[in-house]
JSON list of C-alpha atoms in Angstrom, two decimals:
[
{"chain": "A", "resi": 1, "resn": "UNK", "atom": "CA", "xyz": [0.00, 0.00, 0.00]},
{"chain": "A", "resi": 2, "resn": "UNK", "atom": "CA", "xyz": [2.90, 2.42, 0.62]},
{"chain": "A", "resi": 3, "resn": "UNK", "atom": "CA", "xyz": [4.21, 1.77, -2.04]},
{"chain": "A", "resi": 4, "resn": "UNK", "atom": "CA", "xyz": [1.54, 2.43, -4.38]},
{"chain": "A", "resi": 5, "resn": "UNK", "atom": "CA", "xyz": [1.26, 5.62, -2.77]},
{"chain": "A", "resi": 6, "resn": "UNK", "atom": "CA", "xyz": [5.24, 6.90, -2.99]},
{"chain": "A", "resi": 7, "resn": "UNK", "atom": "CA", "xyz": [4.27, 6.05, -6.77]},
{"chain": "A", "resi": 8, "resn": "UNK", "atom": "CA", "xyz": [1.16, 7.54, -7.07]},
{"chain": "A", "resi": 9, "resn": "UNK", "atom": "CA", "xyz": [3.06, 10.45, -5.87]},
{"chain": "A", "resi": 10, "resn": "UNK", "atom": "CA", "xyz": [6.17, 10.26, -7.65]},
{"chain": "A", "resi": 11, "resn": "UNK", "atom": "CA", "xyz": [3.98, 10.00, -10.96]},
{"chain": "A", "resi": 12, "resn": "UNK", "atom": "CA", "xyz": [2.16, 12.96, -10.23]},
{"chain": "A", "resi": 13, "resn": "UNK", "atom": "CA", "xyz": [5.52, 14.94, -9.29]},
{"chain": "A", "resi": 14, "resn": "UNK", "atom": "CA", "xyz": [6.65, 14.00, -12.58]},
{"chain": "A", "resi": 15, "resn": "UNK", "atom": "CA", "xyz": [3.58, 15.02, -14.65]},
{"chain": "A", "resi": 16, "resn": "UNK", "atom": "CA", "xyz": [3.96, 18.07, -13.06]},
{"chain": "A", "resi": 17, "resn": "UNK", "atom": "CA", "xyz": [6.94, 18.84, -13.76]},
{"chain": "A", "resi": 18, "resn": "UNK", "atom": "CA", "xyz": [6.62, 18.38, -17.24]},
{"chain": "A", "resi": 19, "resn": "UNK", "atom": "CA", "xyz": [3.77, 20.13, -17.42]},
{"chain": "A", "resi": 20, "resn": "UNK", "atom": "CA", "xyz": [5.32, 23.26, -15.85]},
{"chain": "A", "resi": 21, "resn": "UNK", "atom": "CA", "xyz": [8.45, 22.68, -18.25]},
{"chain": "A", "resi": 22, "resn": "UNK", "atom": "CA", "xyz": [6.58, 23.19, -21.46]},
{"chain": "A", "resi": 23, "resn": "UNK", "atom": "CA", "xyz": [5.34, 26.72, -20.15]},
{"chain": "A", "resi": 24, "resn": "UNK", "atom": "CA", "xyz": [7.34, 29.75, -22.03]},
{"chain": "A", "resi": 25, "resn": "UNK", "atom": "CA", "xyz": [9.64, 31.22, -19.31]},
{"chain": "A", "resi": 26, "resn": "UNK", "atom": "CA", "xyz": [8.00, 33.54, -16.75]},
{"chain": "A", "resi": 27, "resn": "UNK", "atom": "CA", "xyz": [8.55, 37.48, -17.99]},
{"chain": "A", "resi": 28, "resn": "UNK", "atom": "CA", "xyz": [10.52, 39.92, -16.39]},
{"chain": "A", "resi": 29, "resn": "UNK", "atom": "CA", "xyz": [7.57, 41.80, -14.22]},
{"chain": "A", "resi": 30, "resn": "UNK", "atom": "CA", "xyz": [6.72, 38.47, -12.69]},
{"chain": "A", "resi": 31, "resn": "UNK", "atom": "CA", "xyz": [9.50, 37.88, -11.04]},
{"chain": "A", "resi": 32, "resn": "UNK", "atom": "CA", "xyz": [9.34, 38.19, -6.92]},
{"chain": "A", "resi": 33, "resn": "UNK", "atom": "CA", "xyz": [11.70, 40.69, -4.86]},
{"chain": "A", "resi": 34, "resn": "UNK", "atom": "CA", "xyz": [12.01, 40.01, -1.71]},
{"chain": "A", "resi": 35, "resn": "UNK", "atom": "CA", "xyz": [13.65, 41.51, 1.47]},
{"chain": "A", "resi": 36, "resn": "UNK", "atom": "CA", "xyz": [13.40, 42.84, 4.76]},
{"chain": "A", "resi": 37, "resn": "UNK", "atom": "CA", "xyz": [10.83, 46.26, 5.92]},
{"chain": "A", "resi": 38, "resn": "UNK", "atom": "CA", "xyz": [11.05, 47.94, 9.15]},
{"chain": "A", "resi": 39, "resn": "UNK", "atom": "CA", "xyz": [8.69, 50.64, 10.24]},
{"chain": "A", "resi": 40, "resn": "UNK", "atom": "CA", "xyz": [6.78, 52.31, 13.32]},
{"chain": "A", "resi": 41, "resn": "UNK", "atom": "CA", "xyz": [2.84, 52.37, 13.68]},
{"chain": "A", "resi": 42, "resn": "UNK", "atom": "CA", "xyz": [0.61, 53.87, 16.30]},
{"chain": "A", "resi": 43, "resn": "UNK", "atom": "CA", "xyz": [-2.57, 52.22, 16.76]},
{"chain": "A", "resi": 44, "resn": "UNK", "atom": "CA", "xyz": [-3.97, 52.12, 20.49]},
{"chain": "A", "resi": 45, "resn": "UNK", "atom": "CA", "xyz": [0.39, 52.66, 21.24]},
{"chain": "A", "resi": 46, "resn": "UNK", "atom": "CA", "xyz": [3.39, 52.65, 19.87]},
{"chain": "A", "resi": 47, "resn": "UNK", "atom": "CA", "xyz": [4.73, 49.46, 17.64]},
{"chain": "A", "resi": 48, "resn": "UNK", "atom": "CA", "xyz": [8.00, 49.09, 15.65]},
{"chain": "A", "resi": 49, "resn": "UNK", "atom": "CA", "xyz": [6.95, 47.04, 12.93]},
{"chain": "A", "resi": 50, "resn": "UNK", "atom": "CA", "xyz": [10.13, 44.39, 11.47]},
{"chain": "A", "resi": 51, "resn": "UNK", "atom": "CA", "xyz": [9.03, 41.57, 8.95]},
{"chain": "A", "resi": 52, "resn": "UNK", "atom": "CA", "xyz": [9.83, 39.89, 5.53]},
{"chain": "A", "resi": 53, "resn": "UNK", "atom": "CA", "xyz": [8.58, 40.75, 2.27]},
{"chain": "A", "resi": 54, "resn": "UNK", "atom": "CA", "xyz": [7.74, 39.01, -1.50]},
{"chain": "A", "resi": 55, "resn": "UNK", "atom": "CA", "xyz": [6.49, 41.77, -4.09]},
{"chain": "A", "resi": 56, "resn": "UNK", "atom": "CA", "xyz": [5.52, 40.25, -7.37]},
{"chain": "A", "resi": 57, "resn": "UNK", "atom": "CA", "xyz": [4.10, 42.25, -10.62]},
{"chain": "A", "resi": 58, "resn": "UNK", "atom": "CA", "xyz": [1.19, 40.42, -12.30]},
{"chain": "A", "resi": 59, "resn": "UNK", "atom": "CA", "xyz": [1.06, 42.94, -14.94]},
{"chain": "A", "resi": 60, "resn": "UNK", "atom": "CA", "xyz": [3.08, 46.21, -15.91]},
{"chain": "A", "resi": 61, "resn": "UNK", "atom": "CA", "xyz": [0.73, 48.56, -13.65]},
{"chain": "A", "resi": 62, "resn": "UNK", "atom": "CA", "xyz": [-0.11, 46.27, -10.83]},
{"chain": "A", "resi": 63, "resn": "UNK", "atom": "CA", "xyz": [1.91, 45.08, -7.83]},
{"chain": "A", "resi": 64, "resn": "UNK", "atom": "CA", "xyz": [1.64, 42.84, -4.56]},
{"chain": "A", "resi": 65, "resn": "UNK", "atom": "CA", "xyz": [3.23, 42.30, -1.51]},
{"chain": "A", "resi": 66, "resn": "UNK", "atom": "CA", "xyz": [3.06, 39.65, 1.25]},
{"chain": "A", "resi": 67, "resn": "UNK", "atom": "CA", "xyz": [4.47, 39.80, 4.15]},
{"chain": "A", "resi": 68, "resn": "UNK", "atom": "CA", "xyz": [5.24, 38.40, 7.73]},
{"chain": "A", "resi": 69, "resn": "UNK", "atom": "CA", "xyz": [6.42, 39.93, 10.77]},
{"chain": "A", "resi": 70, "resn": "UNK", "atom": "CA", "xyz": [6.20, 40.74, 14.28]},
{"chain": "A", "resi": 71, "resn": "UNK", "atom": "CA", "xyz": [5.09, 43.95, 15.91]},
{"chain": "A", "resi": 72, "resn": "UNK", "atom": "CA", "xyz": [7.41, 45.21, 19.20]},
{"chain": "A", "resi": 73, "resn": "UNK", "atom": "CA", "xyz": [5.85, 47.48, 21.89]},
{"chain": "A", "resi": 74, "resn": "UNK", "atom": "CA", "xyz": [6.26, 48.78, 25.59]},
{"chain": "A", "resi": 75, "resn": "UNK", "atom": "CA", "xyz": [3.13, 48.88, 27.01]},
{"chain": "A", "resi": 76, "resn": "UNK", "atom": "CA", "xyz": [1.52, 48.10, 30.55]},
{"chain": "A", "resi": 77, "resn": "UNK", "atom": "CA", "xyz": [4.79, 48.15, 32.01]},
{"chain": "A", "resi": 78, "resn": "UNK", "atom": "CA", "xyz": [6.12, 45.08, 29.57]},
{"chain": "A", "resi": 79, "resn": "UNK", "atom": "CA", "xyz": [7.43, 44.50, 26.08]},
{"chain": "A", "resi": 80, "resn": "UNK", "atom": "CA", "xyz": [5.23, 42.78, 24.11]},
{"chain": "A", "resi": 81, "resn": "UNK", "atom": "CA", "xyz": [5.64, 40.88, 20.54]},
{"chain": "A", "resi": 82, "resn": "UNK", "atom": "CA", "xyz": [2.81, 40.32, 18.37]},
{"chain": "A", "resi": 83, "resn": "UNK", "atom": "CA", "xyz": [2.87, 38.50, 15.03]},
{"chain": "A", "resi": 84, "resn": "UNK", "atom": "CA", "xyz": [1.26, 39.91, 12.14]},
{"chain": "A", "resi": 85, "resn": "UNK", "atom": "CA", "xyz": [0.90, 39.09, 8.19]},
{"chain": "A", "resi": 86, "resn": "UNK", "atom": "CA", "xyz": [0.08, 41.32, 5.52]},
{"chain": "A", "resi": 87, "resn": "UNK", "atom": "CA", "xyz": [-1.19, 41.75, 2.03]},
{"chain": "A", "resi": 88, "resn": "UNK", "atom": "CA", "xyz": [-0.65, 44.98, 0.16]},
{"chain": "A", "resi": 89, "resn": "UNK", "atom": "CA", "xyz": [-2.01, 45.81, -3.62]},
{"chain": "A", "resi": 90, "resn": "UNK", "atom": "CA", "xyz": [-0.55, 48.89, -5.13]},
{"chain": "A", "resi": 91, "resn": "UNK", "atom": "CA", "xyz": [-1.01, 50.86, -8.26]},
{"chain": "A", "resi": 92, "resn": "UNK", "atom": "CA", "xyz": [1.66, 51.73, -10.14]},
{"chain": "A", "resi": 93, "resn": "UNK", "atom": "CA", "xyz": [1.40, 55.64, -11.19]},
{"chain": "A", "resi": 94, "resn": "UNK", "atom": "CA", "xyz": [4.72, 56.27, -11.64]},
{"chain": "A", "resi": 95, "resn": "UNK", "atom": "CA", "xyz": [6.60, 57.78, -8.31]},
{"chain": "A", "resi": 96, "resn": "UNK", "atom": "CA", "xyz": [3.41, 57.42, -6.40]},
{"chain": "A", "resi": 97, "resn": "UNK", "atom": "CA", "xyz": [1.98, 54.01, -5.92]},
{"chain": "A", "resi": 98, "resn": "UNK", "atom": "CA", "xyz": [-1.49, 54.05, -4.38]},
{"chain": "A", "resi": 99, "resn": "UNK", "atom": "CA", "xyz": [-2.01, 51.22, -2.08]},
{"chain": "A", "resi": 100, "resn": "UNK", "atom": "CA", "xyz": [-4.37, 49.14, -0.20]},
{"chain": "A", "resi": 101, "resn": "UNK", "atom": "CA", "xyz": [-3.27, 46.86, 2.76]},
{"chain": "A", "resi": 102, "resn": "UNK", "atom": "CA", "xyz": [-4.89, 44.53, 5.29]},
{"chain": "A", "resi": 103, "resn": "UNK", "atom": "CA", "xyz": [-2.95, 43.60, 8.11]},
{"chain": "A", "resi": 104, "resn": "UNK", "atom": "CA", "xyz": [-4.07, 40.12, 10.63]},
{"chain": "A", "resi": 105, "resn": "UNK", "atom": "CA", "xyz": [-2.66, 39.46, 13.92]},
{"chain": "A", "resi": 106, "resn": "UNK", "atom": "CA", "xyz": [-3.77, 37.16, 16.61]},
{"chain": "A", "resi": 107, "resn": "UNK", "atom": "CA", "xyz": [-5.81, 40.38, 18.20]},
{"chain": "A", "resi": 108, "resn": "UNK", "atom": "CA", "xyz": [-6.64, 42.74, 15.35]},
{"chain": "A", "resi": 109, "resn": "UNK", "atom": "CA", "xyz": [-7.60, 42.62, 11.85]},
{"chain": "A", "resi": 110, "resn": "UNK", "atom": "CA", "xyz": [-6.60, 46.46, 10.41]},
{"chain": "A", "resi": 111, "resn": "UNK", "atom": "CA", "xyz": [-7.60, 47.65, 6.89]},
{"chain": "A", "resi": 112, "resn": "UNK", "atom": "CA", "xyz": [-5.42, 50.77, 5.36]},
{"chain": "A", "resi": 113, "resn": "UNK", "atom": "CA", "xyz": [-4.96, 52.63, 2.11]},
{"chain": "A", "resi": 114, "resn": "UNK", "atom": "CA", "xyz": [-1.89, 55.04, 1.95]},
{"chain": "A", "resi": 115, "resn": "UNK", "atom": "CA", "xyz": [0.82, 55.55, -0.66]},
{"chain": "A", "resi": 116, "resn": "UNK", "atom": "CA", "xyz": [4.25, 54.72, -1.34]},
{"chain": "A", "resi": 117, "resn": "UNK", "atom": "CA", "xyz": [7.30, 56.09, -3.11]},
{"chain": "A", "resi": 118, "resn": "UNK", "atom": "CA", "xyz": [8.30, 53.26, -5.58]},
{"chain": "A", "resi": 119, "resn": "UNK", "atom": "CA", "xyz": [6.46, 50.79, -2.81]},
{"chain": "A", "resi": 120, "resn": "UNK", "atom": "CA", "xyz": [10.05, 51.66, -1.28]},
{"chain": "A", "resi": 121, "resn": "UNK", "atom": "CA", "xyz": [8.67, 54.14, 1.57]},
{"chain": "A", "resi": 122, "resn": "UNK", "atom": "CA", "xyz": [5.08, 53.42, 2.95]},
{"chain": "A", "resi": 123, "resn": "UNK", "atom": "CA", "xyz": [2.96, 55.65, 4.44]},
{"chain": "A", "resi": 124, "resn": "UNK", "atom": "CA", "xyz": [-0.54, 54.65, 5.37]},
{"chain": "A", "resi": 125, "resn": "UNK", "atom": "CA", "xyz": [-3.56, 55.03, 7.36]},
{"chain": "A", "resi": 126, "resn": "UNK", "atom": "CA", "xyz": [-6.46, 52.80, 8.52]},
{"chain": "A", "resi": 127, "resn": "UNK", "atom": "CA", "xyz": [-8.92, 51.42, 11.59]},
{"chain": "A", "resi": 128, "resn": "UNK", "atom": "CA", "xyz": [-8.15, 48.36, 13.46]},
{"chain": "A", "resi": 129, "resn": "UNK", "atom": "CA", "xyz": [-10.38, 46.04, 14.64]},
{"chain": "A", "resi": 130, "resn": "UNK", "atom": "CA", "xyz": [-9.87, 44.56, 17.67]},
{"chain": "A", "resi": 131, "resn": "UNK", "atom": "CA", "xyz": [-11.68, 41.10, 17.46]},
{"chain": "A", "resi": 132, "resn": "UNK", "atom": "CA", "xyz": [-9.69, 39.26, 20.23]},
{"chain": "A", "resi": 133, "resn": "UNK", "atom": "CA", "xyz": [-7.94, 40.95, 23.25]},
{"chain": "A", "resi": 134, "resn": "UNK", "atom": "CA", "xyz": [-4.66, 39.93, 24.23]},
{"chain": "A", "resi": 135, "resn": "UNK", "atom": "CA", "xyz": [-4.73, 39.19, 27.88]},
{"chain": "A", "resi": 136, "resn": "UNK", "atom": "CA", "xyz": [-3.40, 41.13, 30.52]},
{"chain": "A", "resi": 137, "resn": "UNK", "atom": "CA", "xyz": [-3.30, 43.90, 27.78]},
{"chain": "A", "resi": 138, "resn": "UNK", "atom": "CA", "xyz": [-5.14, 46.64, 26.24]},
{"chain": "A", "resi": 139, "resn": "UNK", "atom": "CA", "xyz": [-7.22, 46.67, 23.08]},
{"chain": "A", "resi": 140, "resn": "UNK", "atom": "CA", "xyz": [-5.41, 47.33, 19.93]},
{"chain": "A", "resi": 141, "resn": "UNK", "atom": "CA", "xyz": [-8.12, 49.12, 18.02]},
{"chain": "A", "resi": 142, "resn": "UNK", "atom": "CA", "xyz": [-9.22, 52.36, 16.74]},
{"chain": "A", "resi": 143, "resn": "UNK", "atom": "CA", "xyz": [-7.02, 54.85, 13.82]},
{"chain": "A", "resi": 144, "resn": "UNK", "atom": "CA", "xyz": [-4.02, 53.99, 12.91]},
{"chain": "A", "resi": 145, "resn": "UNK", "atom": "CA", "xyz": [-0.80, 55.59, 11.15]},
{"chain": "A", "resi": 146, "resn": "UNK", "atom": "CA", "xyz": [2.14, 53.74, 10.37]},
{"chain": "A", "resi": 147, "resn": "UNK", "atom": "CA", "xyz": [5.50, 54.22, 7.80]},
{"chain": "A", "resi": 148, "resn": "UNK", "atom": "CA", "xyz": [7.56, 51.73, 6.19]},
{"chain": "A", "resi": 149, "resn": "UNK", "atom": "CA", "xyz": [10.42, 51.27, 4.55]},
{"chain": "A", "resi": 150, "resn": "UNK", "atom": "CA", "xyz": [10.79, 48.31, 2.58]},
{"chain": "A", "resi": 151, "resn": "UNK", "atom": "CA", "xyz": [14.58, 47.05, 1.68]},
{"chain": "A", "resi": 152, "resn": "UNK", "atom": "CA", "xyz": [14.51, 44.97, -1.49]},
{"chain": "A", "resi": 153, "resn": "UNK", "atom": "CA", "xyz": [17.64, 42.71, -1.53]},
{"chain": "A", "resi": 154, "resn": "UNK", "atom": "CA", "xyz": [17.46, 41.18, -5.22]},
{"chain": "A", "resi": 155, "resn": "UNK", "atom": "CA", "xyz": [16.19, 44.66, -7.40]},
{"chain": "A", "resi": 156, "resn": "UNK", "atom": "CA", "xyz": [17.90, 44.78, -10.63]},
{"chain": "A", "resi": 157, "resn": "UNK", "atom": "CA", "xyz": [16.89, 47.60, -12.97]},
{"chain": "A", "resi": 158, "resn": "UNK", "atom": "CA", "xyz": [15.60, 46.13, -16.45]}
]
């Protein structure tokens, strides 16, 4: 039974694989660049923002970001960590890129629009939702401002 399963599996790997091998080569806007972002946000306090970052361009006017990160306070008399993802579409106009972003942590769920200089600096501004309180801690909720600056590692002009 096992091993009709590693088969099963090792076929399908293959099919795959050959599949994806007759596609025409990805195009230069799709590639991903990737690095590190740090930033500060005030939203019920103040956070210093560090995480990872993939940016991808599905078209030639059209860009979005994922990332992952944690969020670093002093409040209540303690240092606190709280881990947070992200998802940010922006609109390429040139120097400006529009943007919208949702961010998701364990506590708060924050929508935000903003815009960014070559999605390289970040400004932004939204509402968090606090749909879980942390215990022993204050709700994260209400307006909130934040800047970013992202650091992309693998850029190459084209």
């Amino acid at each position: 039974m096992k091993l009709k399963i590693l088969s099963l599996i090792a076929a399908l790997c293959c099919s795959f694989s050959l599949v994806k091998a007759q596609k025409k080569p990805l195009q230069e806007h799709n590639r991903w660049i990737w690095g590190p972002s740090v930033g500060y946000q005030y939203q019920s306090g103040n956070f210093l923002k560090v995480s990872g970052w993939g940016l991808f361009a599905p078209n030639d006017f059209q860009y979005m970001k994922i990332d992952a990160g944690a969020n670093f306070s002093w409040m209540e008399n303690k240092t606190t960590v709280i881990p947070e993802v992200g998802f940010t579409y922006y609109l390429n106009d040139f120097v400006l890129f529009p943007f919208v972003k949702a961010e998701l942590t364990p506590y708060t769920i924050t929508p935000k629009v903003g815009a960014s200089l070559f999605s390289i600096v970040d400004l932004g501004i939204g509402y968090g939702f606090d749909y879980n309180t942390k215990k022993n801690f204050k709700p994260i909720d209400g307006f909130t401002v934040s800047v970013g600056v992202n650091i992309p590692l693998n850029f190459h002009l084209y």
